[in-house]
XYZ file of C-alpha atoms in Angstrom:
466
model
C -12.218 -14.954 20.748
C -12.126 -13.563 23.666
C -11.436 -10.033 25.427
C -15.141 -9.077 24.926
C -14.975 -6.277 22.253
C -16.430 -7.119 18.739
C -15.000 -4.749 15.700
C -14.623 -6.692 12.417
C -11.247 -5.957 10.688
C -10.666 -2.505 9.362
C -11.974 -2.460 5.673
C -10.051 -2.412 2.811
C -10.946 -3.023 -0.883
C -9.377 -6.383 -1.528
C -8.091 -7.398 -4.729
C -10.015 -10.631 -6.599
C -10.250 -13.810 -5.212
C -6.471 -15.688 -5.365
C -5.131 -18.107 -4.199
C -1.937 -17.052 -4.300
C -2.727 -14.401 -1.394
C -2.823 -17.943 0.678
C 0.787 -19.210 0.113
C 2.491 -16.996 2.640
C 0.854 -18.568 6.094
C 1.653 -22.018 3.757
C 5.201 -20.760 3.753
C 5.468 -19.860 7.290
C 3.420 -23.385 8.259
C 6.350 -24.637 6.214
C 9.363 -23.431 7.856
C 7.716 -22.946 11.050
C 6.820 -26.836 12.010
C 8.964 -28.421 8.771
C 11.935 -26.969 11.018
C 10.665 -28.677 14.122
C 9.878 -31.736 13.611
C 13.131 -31.667 10.979
C 15.620 -31.021 13.822
C 12.713 -34.214 15.937
C 13.256 -36.776 14.205
C 17.542 -36.297 14.855
C 17.432 -36.230 18.240
C 16.923 -32.174 19.032
C 16.667 -31.264 22.296
C 12.930 -29.151 22.605
C 13.179 -29.209 18.441
C 10.544 -26.124 18.308
C 12.446 -24.090 20.071
C 15.112 -23.525 17.969
C 13.195 -21.714 14.913
C 11.248 -19.211 17.392
C 8.080 -17.911 15.170
C 8.904 -14.514 15.444
C 11.169 -15.523 12.581
C 9.997 -18.419 10.657
C 7.482 -15.361 10.057
C 9.365 -13.679 8.151
C 9.242 -14.331 5.355
C 6.118 -15.310 4.915
C 5.013 -11.509 5.857
C 8.575 -10.132 2.610
C 6.737 -13.163 -0.200
C 2.932 -10.935 0.854
C 4.223 -7.767 0.663
C 5.408 -8.981 -2.693
C 2.594 -10.452 -3.259
C -0.510 -7.518 -5.611
C 0.198 -4.761 -8.130
C -0.371 -2.132 -5.506
C 2.436 0.013 -3.555
C 4.854 -0.839 -1.214
C 3.339 1.741 0.876
C -0.513 0.944 0.978
C 0.968 -2.375 1.373
C 2.987 -1.961 4.676
C 0.256 0.781 5.820
C -2.351 -2.870 5.190
C 0.068 -4.848 6.945
C 0.422 -2.350 10.106
C -4.173 -1.789 10.019
C -3.552 -5.617 11.298
C -1.088 -5.312 13.802
C -3.019 -2.671 14.954
C -7.101 -4.090 15.138
C -8.621 -3.604 18.349
C -8.946 -7.965 19.139
C -4.110 -8.227 18.836
C -4.245 -4.982 20.966
C -6.675 -6.509 23.561
C -4.830 -10.149 23.280
C -1.274 -8.041 23.845
C -3.131 -6.038 26.644
C -4.289 -9.654 28.253
C -0.851 -11.342 27.568
C 0.445 -8.746 29.462
C -2.184 -8.745 32.494
C -1.679 -12.399 32.261
C 1.886 -12.055 32.802
C 2.048 -9.865 35.577
C -0.376 -11.964 37.140
C 1.517 -15.107 37.630
C 4.970 -13.691 38.077
C 3.331 -12.195 41.211
C 0.913 -14.781 42.964
C 4.449 -17.310 41.901
C 6.418 -14.816 44.215
C 4.225 -14.347 46.794
C 3.826 -18.365 46.857
C 0.268 -18.501 45.713
C 0.478 -21.223 42.959
C 1.533 -23.903 45.426
C -0.484 -22.955 48.622
C -3.450 -23.031 45.302
C -2.539 -26.611 44.202
C -2.201 -27.795 47.911
C -5.197 -26.790 48.983
C -6.767 -27.667 45.621
C -4.905 -31.487 46.177
C -6.108 -31.804 49.721
C -9.994 -31.460 48.648
C -9.904 -33.813 45.144
C -8.734 -37.618 45.150
C -6.254 -38.128 43.381
C -8.448 -39.910 40.713
C -9.944 -36.267 39.588
C -7.471 -33.914 38.987
C -7.700 -33.653 35.556
C -11.269 -34.767 35.483
C -11.905 -31.457 37.655
C -8.937 -29.188 36.461
C -11.677 -29.445 33.071
C -14.186 -28.831 34.342
C -13.013 -25.636 36.819
C -12.307 -24.386 33.430
C -14.907 -25.193 31.245
C -16.766 -23.513 34.465
C -14.492 -20.622 34.514
C -14.813 -19.545 30.370
C -18.730 -20.005 30.598
C -19.156 -17.382 32.935
C -15.821 -15.428 31.589
C -16.424 -15.307 27.832
C -13.400 -15.618 27.016
C -10.543 -18.667 26.260
C -8.178 -16.100 27.061
C -8.553 -15.077 30.338
C -9.160 -18.919 31.441
C -5.657 -20.129 30.601
C -3.919 -16.421 31.995
C -5.956 -17.125 35.157
C -5.524 -21.688 35.410
C -2.338 -22.722 33.463
C -0.434 -21.253 36.740
C -2.592 -24.058 39.041
C -1.652 -26.437 36.342
C 1.957 -25.755 36.646
C 1.905 -26.700 40.481
C 0.089 -29.870 39.272
C 2.150 -30.749 37.526
C 5.917 -30.523 39.929
C 3.597 -32.716 43.078
C 1.918 -34.816 40.695
C 3.416 -37.348 37.909
C 0.921 -35.314 36.128
C 2.930 -33.846 32.160
C 2.884 -30.631 31.725
C 2.113 -31.044 28.435
C -1.491 -33.088 28.995
C -2.601 -31.124 31.885
C -1.830 -27.803 29.981
C -4.215 -29.397 26.958
C -7.465 -29.693 29.978
C -6.850 -26.381 30.605
C -6.757 -25.180 27.136
C -9.838 -27.765 26.180
C -11.595 -26.434 29.214
C -11.134 -23.044 28.166
C -12.429 -23.701 23.887
C -15.456 -24.648 25.803
C -17.136 -21.582 26.958
C -15.489 -19.833 24.381
C -17.982 -22.005 22.589
C -21.177 -22.222 24.758
C -20.361 -18.758 27.168
C -23.601 -16.085 26.152
C -21.025 -12.908 26.866
C -18.188 -15.024 24.408
C -16.626 -12.723 21.673
C -18.270 -16.596 19.228
C -21.335 -16.939 19.985
C -22.068 -12.766 19.425
C -21.085 -13.191 15.481
C -22.553 -16.080 15.476
C -25.874 -15.142 16.688
C -25.918 -11.953 15.193
C -24.830 -13.003 11.487
C -27.163 -16.438 11.885
C -30.443 -14.405 12.791
C -31.557 -16.244 15.809
C -31.269 -16.164 19.938
C -28.373 -16.547 21.519
C -30.370 -19.135 24.033
C -31.434 -20.756 21.639
C -28.130 -21.034 20.164
C -26.886 -21.804 23.419
C -29.153 -25.390 23.486
C -28.656 -26.397 19.660
C -25.358 -25.930 20.758
C -24.769 -27.392 24.165
C -26.435 -30.236 23.376
C -24.315 -31.199 19.907
C -20.376 -30.900 21.823
C -22.521 -32.617 25.892
C -21.364 -36.268 24.344
C -17.397 -34.782 23.776
C -17.769 -32.930 26.964
C -18.567 -35.923 29.082
C -16.792 -38.631 27.254
C -13.326 -35.965 28.021
C -14.285 -36.477 31.002
C -14.642 -40.072 30.841
C -11.688 -40.359 29.432
C -9.159 -37.599 32.107
C -10.189 -40.261 35.091
C -9.114 -43.104 33.191
C -6.000 -42.115 32.322
C -5.360 -40.418 35.877
C -7.339 -43.863 37.694
C -3.750 -45.580 37.033
C -1.934 -44.630 40.337
C -1.191 -40.148 40.159
C 0.999 -39.108 42.695
C -0.213 -37.019 44.716
C 2.558 -35.099 47.620
C 0.736 -32.626 50.206
C 2.411 -29.439 51.380
C 1.656 -27.344 54.461
C 0.070 -24.600 52.713
C -1.143 -21.037 54.404
C -5.223 -20.127 53.471
C -4.696 -16.443 52.447
C -1.926 -17.227 49.632
C -4.570 -18.854 48.206
C -7.066 -15.452 48.199
C -5.560 -13.906 44.892
C -6.517 -17.623 42.369
C -9.696 -17.559 44.815
C -10.346 -13.875 44.596
C -9.716 -13.959 40.546
C -12.541 -17.279 39.867
C -15.372 -15.351 41.691
C -14.598 -13.173 39.441
C -14.301 -14.095 37.113
C -17.990 -16.355 37.308
C -19.296 -12.769 37.845
C -18.678 -12.206 34.161
C -16.297 -9.061 35.349
C -14.378 -7.601 32.247
C -11.391 -10.083 31.578
C -9.428 -6.566 31.997
C -10.397 -6.097 35.283
C -10.233 -9.656 36.583
C -6.574 -10.064 35.648
C -5.443 -6.796 36.838
C -7.810 -7.599 40.368
C -5.577 -10.073 40.636
C -2.446 -8.506 40.214
C -2.944 -6.342 42.994
C -4.500 -8.550 45.971
C -1.118 -10.985 44.878
C 0.931 -7.934 45.703
C -1.291 -7.344 48.566
C -0.878 -10.646 50.571
C 2.429 -9.851 49.585
C 3.119 -6.537 51.345
C 1.280 -8.272 54.645
C 2.070 -11.367 54.662
C 5.329 -11.195 53.767
C 6.981 -14.117 51.254
C 7.904 -17.970 51.141
C 11.703 -17.573 51.225
C 14.805 -20.114 51.844
C 14.029 -23.385 54.434
C 10.923 -22.186 54.673
C 10.916 -18.605 56.754
C 9.239 -15.497 55.319
C 10.852 -12.900 54.195
C 9.698 -8.876 53.105
C 8.046 -8.311 50.303
C 8.434 -4.238 49.176
C 6.684 -2.222 46.754
C 10.284 -2.557 44.613
C 10.229 -6.054 44.776
C 5.801 -5.851 44.135
C 6.562 -4.008 40.827
C 10.000 -5.813 39.721
C 8.056 -8.782 39.656
C 5.494 -7.307 37.392
C 7.378 -6.369 35.146
C 9.306 -10.237 34.953
C 5.701 -11.312 33.837
C 5.689 -8.999 31.142
C 8.856 -8.922 29.855
C 8.601 -12.874 29.887
C 5.072 -12.201 27.318
C 7.595 -10.750 24.754
C 7.743 -12.940 21.800
C 4.724 -13.837 22.160
C 2.440 -10.301 21.966
C 5.052 -10.106 18.487
C 4.011 -13.015 16.996
C 0.571 -12.257 17.655
C 0.276 -8.869 15.704
C 3.256 -10.064 13.426
C 0.099 -13.135 12.585
C -2.119 -10.074 12.422
C -0.910 -8.349 9.865
C -0.150 -11.202 7.717
C -4.064 -12.375 8.542
C -4.997 -8.660 6.979
C -2.432 -9.029 3.461
C -3.826 -12.723 3.107
C -7.913 -10.661 2.635
C -6.036 -8.149 1.212
C -4.919 -9.743 -1.337
C -8.078 -11.857 -1.812
C -7.345 -15.163 0.125
C -10.186 -15.155 2.266
C -12.000 -14.451 -0.257
C -10.910 -17.510 -2.260
C -11.350 -19.680 0.009
C -15.369 -18.339 0.015
C -15.172 -19.291 -3.339
C -14.191 -22.590 -3.064
C -16.095 -23.881 -0.515
C -19.425 -21.691 -1.919
C -19.163 -24.252 -5.028
C -18.915 -27.009 -3.513
C -21.659 -26.689 -1.834
C -23.710 -25.780 -4.986
C -22.164 -28.935 -6.817
C -22.613 -30.754 -4.209
C -26.481 -30.172 -3.778
C -27.346 -30.143 -7.021
C -31.322 -31.040 -7.651
C -32.146 -32.473 -3.967
C -34.470 -29.771 -2.232
C -34.007 -28.226 0.569
C -34.187 -31.027 2.487
C -31.947 -33.629 0.603
C -29.442 -31.458 0.310
C -29.717 -29.931 4.445
C -26.040 -32.446 5.206
C -24.355 -30.747 1.759
C -24.679 -26.986 3.495
C -23.936 -28.437 6.834
C -20.526 -29.446 5.543
C -20.048 -26.535 3.465
C -20.783 -24.603 6.694
C -17.715 -26.300 8.895
C -15.931 -25.785 6.754
C -15.819 -22.459 6.192
C -15.893 -22.222 9.556
C -11.908 -24.512 9.142
C -10.749 -22.778 6.806
C -11.502 -18.911 7.973
C -9.991 -19.458 11.424
C -6.659 -21.810 10.200
C -6.029 -19.394 8.386
C -6.549 -15.776 10.715
C -6.307 -17.813 14.022
C -8.692 -15.647 15.343
C -12.396 -17.551 15.340
C -14.634 -14.810 15.816
C -12.928 -12.231 12.774
C -12.971 -15.908 11.194
C -16.990 -15.801 12.400
C -17.027 -12.453 10.898
C -15.753 -13.330 7.257
C -17.952 -16.421 6.431
C -20.945 -15.044 8.416
C -22.839 -14.071 5.448
C -21.778 -17.212 3.213
C -23.409 -19.298 6.597
C -26.063 -18.443 5.993
C -26.962 -17.942 2.103
C -26.007 -21.487 2.495
C -27.962 -22.277 5.547
C -31.396 -20.410 3.904
C -31.063 -22.126 0.535
C -30.580 -25.550 2.128
C -33.440 -24.995 4.280
C -30.826 -25.002 7.440
C -32.254 -24.016 11.291
C -30.367 -21.075 12.026
C -30.007 -22.089 15.340
C -27.622 -25.528 14.179
C -25.902 -22.836 11.733
C -25.327 -20.739 14.380
C -24.116 -23.745 15.957
C -21.942 -24.992 13.679
C -20.112 -21.929 12.638
C -19.274 -21.442 16.326
C -17.868 -25.694 17.074
C -15.639 -25.397 14.394
C -14.644 -22.102 14.717
C -13.439 -23.347 18.318
C -12.386 -26.497 17.537
C -9.269 -25.624 15.048
C -8.889 -22.807 17.428
C -7.901 -24.955 20.283
C -5.870 -28.072 17.548
C -3.627 -24.908 15.216
C 0.288 -24.335 17.081
C -0.569 -20.265 15.709
C -3.706 -19.402 17.526
C -3.454 -16.949 20.013
C -4.628 -19.351 22.664
C -2.161 -21.959 22.656
C 0.886 -19.366 22.394
C -0.336 -18.086 25.315
C -0.888 -21.488 27.702
C 2.857 -22.368 25.259
C 4.032 -18.844 26.628
C 3.378 -19.718 30.670
C 4.040 -23.381 30.234
C 6.999 -22.375 28.345
C 6.606 -26.046 26.158
C 5.915 -26.385 22.413
C 2.167 -25.262 21.966
C 2.228 -28.508 19.551
C 2.932 -30.747 23.050
C -0.688 -28.966 23.887
C -1.689 -29.758 20.853
C -2.246 -33.566 20.810
C -3.295 -33.178 24.266
C -5.829 -31.400 23.576
C -9.142 -33.827 23.639
C -11.644 -32.032 23.976
C -11.069 -30.211 20.870
C -10.411 -33.350 18.418
C -13.780 -35.052 20.427
C -15.556 -31.305 19.569
C -14.724 -32.068 16.266
C -15.340 -35.263 15.792
C -19.069 -34.736 17.740
C -20.048 -31.122 15.049
C -19.245 -33.951 11.991
C -21.214 -36.862 14.176
C -24.082 -34.442 14.479
C -23.861 -32.768 10.638
C -24.158 -36.948 9.393
C -27.140 -38.290 11.786
C -28.885 -34.910 11.851
C -28.847 -34.614 15.676
C -30.075 -33.025 17.912
C -33.434 -33.811 16.358
C -35.710 -30.629 17.677
C -38.169 -28.763 16.618
C -37.476 -27.109 13.032
C -37.813 -23.058 13.117
C -38.070 -20.919 10.039
C -34.965 -19.922 8.527
C -36.009 -16.251 7.986
C -35.016 -13.589 9.757
């Protein structure tokens, strides 16, 4: 997850495990993705924007409210509990701050200045890998992929405006770098949840996790380098260094591990001060005054630009809580646990370790797909993953790493995840376009799978006992 909160979902008595509880999520995906695909096939422009996801999810919520034997009033309360869950509200606050910072920085010319400054230093062939490494570095320091996406997306859009690189490609790079740090950072919610549930130290998990993801990161950098080496055109323009300060400050504060709220609020404040003291770019390159009133209007403009994503995030949170209450998550956990038992058979602890690791990866993946929240996915599945690890002789460092890796893989690929929604909202493109360009998460899935199949990395085993 992202905004450094570690609260588990609200405790509500759950119904018995039920596949039917997952049907609302499937209905939402069918309506939203099906409509976009069908319109794309008929040649409609911006096909996935013709039907808002906030509307497509309403029939799914209605179906979830009709399920179960509890009174409607109780189910509505459960839905609202999910809407107001602390992680959901935290994400919504980050949406607001990210929108306010992006709008203010754009208004004072900070984005254009930062892009031109960066392009003057970075060789054209290294723009894409450089952007990925910056995202990876910032997200590892901040421990939040959401804050990283919010801080770096405007820069990526500026690069798109002054180069021949397409926006979906740049946004895929930004998201990949953000998910790198979300997975590895020792102050990330996912790391904290994974290590606590599996009973290992953060530093030990980091080293194991890093060895698994390193090949994916290196291959991503190499592919990005080669893909941009075929003649990327760069248009350089003059810039004022003072207008780069808001982004420089945000990046520096992020690297100190400061809370994402404070980082983005500081960006809004510094952007406004630069505009007030230095003016803003006007027509024909002239500098015009910037007032407190205009600053306030720009902040509000950024807030309103986040309305759709905020509403969708809250609705998804409520739907996820209903799915959990009706036994959907329990059904998934039971199916994976049963699969682990059947496949392990009488192979013994060592012989069944790969089967156990595969089931842990599957657990994390399915839970994240259903909840669209990698921290919650780890919290929900951590106990069962621990049992599978103990029964199959799996090192707790590996079980913690696999939980974190595969939850982050799908958090960076499912179009209804908060990170993709934020990136799509800021860049004005469909989250699906970003998904297909997020090479790092795809390669991370391959690296994690190969690590299970090949038993890599081979390190000295540790007891699975707490």
